[in-house]
JSON list of C-alpha atoms in Angstrom, two decimals:
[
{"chain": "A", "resi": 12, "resn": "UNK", "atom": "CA", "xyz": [169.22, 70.11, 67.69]},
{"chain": "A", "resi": 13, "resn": "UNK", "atom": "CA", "xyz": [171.16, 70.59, 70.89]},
{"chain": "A", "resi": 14, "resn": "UNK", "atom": "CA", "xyz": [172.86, 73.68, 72.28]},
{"chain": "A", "resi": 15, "resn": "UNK", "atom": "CA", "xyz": [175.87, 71.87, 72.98]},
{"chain": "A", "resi": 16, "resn": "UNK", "atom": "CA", "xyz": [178.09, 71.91, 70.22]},
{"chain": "A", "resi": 17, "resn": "UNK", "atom": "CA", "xyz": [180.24, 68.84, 71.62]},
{"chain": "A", "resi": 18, "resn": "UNK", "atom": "CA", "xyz": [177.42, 66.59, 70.37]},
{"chain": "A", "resi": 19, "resn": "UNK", "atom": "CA", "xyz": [176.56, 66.22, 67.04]},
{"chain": "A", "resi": 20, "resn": "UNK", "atom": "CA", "xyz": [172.86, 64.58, 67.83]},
{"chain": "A", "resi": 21, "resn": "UNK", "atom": "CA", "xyz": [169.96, 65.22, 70.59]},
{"chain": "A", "resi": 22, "resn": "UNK", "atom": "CA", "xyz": [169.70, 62.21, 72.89]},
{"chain": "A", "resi": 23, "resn": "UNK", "atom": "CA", "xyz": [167.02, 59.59, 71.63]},
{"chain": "A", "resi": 24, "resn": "UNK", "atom": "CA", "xyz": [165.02, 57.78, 74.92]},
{"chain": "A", "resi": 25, "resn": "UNK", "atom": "CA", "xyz": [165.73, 54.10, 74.67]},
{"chain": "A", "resi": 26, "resn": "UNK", "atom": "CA", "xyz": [163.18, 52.02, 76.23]},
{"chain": "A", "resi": 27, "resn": "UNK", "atom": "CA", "xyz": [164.99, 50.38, 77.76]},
{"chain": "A", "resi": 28, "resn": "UNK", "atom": "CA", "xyz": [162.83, 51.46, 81.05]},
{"chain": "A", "resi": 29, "resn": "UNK", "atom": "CA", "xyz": [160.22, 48.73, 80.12]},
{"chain": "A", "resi": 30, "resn": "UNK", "atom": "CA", "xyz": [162.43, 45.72, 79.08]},
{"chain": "A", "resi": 31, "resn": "UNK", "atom": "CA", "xyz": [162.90, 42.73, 81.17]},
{"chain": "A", "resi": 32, "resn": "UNK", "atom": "CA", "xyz": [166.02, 40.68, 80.91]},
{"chain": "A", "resi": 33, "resn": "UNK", "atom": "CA", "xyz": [164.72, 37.93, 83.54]},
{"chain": "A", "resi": 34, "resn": "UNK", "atom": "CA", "xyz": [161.92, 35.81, 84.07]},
{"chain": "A", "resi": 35, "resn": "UNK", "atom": "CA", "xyz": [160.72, 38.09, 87.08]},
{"chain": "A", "resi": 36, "resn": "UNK", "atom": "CA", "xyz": [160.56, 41.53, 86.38]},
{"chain": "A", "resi": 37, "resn": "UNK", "atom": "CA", "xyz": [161.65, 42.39, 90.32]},
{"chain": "A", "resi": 38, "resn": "UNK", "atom": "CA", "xyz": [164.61, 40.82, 89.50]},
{"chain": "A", "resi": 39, "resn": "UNK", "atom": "CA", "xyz": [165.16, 43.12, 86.75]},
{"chain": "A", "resi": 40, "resn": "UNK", "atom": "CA", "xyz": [164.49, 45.88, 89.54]},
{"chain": "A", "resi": 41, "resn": "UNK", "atom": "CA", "xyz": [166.64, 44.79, 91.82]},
{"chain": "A", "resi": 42, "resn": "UNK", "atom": "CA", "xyz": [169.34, 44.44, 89.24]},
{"chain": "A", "resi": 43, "resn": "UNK", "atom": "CA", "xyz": [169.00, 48.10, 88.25]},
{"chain": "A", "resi": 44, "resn": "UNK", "atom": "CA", "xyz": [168.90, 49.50, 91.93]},
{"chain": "A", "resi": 45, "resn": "UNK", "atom": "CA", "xyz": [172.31, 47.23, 92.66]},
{"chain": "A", "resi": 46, "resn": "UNK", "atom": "CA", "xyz": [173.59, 48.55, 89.99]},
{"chain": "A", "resi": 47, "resn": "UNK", "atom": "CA", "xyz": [172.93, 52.15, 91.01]},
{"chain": "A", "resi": 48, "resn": "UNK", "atom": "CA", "xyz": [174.12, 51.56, 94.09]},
{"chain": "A", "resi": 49, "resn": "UNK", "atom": "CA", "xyz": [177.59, 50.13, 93.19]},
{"chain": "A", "resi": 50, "resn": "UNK", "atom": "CA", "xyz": [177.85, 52.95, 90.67]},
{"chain": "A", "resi": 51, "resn": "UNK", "atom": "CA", "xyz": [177.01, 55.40, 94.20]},
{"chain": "A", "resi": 52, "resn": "UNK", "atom": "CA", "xyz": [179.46, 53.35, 96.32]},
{"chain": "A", "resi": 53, "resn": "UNK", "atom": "CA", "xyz": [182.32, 53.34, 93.79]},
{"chain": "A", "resi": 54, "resn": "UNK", "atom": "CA", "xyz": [182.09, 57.13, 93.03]},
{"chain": "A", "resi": 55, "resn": "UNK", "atom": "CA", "xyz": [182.12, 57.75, 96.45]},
{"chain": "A", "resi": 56, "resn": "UNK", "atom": "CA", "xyz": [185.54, 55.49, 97.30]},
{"chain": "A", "resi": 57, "resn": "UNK", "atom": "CA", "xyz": [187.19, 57.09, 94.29]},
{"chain": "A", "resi": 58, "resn": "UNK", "atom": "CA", "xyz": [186.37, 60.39, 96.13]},
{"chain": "A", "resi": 59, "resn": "UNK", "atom": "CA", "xyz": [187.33, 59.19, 99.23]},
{"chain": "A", "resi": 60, "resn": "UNK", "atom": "CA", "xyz": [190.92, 58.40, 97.39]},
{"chain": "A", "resi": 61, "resn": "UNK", "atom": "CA", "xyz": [191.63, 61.72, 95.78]},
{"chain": "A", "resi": 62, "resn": "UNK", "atom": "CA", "xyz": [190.95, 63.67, 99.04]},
{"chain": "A", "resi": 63, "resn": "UNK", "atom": "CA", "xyz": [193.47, 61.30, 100.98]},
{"chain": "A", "resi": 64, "resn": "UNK", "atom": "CA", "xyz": [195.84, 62.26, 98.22]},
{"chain": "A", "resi": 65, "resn": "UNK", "atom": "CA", "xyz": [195.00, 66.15, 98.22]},
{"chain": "A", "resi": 66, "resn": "UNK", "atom": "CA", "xyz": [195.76, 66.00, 102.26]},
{"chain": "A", "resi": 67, "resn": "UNK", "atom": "CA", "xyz": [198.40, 64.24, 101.68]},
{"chain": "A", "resi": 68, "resn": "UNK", "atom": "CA", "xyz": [200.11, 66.42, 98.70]},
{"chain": "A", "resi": 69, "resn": "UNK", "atom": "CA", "xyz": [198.02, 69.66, 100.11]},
{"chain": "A", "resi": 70, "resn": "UNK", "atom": "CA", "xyz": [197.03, 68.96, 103.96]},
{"chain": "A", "resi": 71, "resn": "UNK", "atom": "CA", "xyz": [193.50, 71.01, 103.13]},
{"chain": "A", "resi": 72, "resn": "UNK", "atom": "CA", "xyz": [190.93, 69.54, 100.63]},
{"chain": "A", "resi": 73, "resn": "UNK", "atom": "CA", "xyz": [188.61, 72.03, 98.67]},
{"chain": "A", "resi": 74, "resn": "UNK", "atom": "CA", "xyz": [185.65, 71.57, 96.70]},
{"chain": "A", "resi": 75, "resn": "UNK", "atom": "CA", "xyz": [188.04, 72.72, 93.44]},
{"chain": "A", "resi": 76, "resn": "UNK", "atom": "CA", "xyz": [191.15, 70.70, 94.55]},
{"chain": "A", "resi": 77, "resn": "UNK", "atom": "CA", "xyz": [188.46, 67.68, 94.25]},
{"chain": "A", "resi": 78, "resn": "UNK", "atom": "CA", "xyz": [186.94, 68.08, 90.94]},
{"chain": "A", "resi": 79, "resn": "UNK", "atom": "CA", "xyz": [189.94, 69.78, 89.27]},
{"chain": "A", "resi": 80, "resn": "UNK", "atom": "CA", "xyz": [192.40, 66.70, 90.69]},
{"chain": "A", "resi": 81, "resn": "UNK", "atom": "CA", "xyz": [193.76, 64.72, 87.50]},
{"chain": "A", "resi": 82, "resn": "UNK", "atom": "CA", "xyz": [194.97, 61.22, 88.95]},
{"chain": "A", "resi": 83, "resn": "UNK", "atom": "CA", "xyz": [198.58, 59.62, 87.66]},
{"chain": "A", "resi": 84, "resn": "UNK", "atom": "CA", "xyz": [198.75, 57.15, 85.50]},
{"chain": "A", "resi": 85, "resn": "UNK", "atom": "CA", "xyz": [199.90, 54.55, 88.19]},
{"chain": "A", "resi": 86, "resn": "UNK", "atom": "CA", "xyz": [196.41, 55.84, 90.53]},
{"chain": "A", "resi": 87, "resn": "UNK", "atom": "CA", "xyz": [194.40, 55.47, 87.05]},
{"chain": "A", "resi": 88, "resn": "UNK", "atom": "CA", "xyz": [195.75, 51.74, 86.43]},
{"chain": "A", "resi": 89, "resn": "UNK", "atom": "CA", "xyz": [195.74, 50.64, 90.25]},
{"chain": "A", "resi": 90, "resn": "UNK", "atom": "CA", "xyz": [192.06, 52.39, 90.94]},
{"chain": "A", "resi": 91, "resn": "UNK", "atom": "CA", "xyz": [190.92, 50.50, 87.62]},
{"chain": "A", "resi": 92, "resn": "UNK", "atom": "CA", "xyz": [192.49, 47.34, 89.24]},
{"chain": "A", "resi": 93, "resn": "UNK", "atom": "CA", "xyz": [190.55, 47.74, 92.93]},
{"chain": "A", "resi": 94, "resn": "UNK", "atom": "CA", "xyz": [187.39, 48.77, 90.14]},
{"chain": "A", "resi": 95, "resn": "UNK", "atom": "CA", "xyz": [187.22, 45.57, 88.82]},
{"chain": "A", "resi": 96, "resn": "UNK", "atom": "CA", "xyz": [187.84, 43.66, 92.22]},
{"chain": "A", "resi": 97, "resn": "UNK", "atom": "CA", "xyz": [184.92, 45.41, 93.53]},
{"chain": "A", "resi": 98, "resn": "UNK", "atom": "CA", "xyz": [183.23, 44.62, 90.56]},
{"chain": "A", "resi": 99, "resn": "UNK", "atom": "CA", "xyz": [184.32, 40.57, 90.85]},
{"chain": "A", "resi": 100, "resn": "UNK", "atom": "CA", "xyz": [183.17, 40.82, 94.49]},
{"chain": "A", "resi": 101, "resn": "UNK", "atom": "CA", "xyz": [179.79, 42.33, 94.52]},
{"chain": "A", "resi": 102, "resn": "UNK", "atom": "CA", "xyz": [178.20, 41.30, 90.63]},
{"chain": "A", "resi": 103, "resn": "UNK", "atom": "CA", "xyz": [180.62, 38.08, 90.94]},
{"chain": "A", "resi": 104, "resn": "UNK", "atom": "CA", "xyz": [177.70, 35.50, 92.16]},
{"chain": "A", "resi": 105, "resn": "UNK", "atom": "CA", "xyz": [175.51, 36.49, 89.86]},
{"chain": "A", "resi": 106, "resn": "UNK", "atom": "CA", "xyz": [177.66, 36.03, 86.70]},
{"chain": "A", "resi": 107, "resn": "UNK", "atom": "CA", "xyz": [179.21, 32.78, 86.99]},
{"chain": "A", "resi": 108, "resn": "UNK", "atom": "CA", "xyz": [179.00, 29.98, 84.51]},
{"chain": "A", "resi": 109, "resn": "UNK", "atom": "CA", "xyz": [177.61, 32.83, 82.35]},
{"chain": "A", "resi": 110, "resn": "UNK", "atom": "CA", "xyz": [180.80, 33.04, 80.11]},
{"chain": "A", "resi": 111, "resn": "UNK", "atom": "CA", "xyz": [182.44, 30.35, 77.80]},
{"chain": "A", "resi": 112, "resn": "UNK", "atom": "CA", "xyz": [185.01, 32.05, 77.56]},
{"chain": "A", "resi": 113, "resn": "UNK", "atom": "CA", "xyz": [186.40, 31.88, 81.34]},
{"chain": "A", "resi": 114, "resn": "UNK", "atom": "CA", "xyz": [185.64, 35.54, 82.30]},
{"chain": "A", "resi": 115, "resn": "UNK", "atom": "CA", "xyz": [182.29, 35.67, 83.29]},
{"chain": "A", "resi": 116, "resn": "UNK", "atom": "CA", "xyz": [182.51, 39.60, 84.48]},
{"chain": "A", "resi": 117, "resn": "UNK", "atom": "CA", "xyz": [183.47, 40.87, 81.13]},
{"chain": "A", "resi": 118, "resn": "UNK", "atom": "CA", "xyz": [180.51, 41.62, 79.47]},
{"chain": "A", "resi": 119, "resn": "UNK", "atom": "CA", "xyz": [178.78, 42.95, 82.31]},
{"chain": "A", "resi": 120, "resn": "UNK", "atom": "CA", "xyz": [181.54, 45.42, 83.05]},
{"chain": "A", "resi": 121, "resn": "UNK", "atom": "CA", "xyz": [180.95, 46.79, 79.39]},
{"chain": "A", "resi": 122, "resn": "UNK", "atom": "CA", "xyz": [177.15, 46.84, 79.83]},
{"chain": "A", "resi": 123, "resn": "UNK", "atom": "CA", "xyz": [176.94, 48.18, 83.72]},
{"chain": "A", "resi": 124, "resn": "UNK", "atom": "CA", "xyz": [178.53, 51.85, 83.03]},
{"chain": "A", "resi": 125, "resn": "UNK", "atom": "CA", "xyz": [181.23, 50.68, 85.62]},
{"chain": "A", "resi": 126, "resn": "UNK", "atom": "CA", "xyz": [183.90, 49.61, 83.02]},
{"chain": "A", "resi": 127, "resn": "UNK", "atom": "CA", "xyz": [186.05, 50.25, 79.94]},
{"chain": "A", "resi": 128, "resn": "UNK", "atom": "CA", "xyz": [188.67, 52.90, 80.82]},
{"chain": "A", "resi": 129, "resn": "UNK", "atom": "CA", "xyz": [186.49, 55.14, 82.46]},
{"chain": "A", "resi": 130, "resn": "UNK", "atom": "CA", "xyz": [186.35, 54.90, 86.41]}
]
């Protein structure tokens, strides 16, 4: 059992490391590393936005201001907003026609880590 007692369970290895979801397994690859890199590339605008807001609010940024800074509810709802356009823009292509249901991102933003209510 773990140390940490906020979980109730050890983590179990999926293996999900050797699955293929496409004909080519590159593709797979390359689906993963784009993936990875969005995930990079969107943690690193959100950053970008709080430390505008701390030199704004502050006119210094610190390493603490950044990871103890608790967005509003308005920055929470318009960050998720510009989340899912960059979502729509880069995975966009890839998903279309995908979706009976007219919105082709959804399931993807569930699957890819980059969606729900987290940011």
């Amino acid at each position: 059992m773990t140390d940490n007692p906020g979980y109730t369970a050890d983590f179990i290895k999926s293996d999900t490391d050797r699955a293929t979801f496409m004909k080519d397994p590159a593709m797979d690859h390359l689906m993963t590393a784009l993936v990875s890199v969005s995930t990079e590339i969107w943690a690193q605008a959100r950053r970008v936005k709080i430390m505008e807001r701390l030199l704004e609010d502050h006119g210094k940024v610190t390493r603490e201001l950044i990871e103890g800074y608790m967005p509003s509810a308005e920055e929470e709802a318009s960050w998720r907003a510009e989340r899912d356009r960059f979502i729509e823009r880069t995975f966009g292509s890839i998903t279309v026609g995908h979706s009976g249901e007219g919105q082709p991102m959804m399931e993807f933003r569930n699957r890819s880590g980059m969606g729900g209510d987290e940011s």
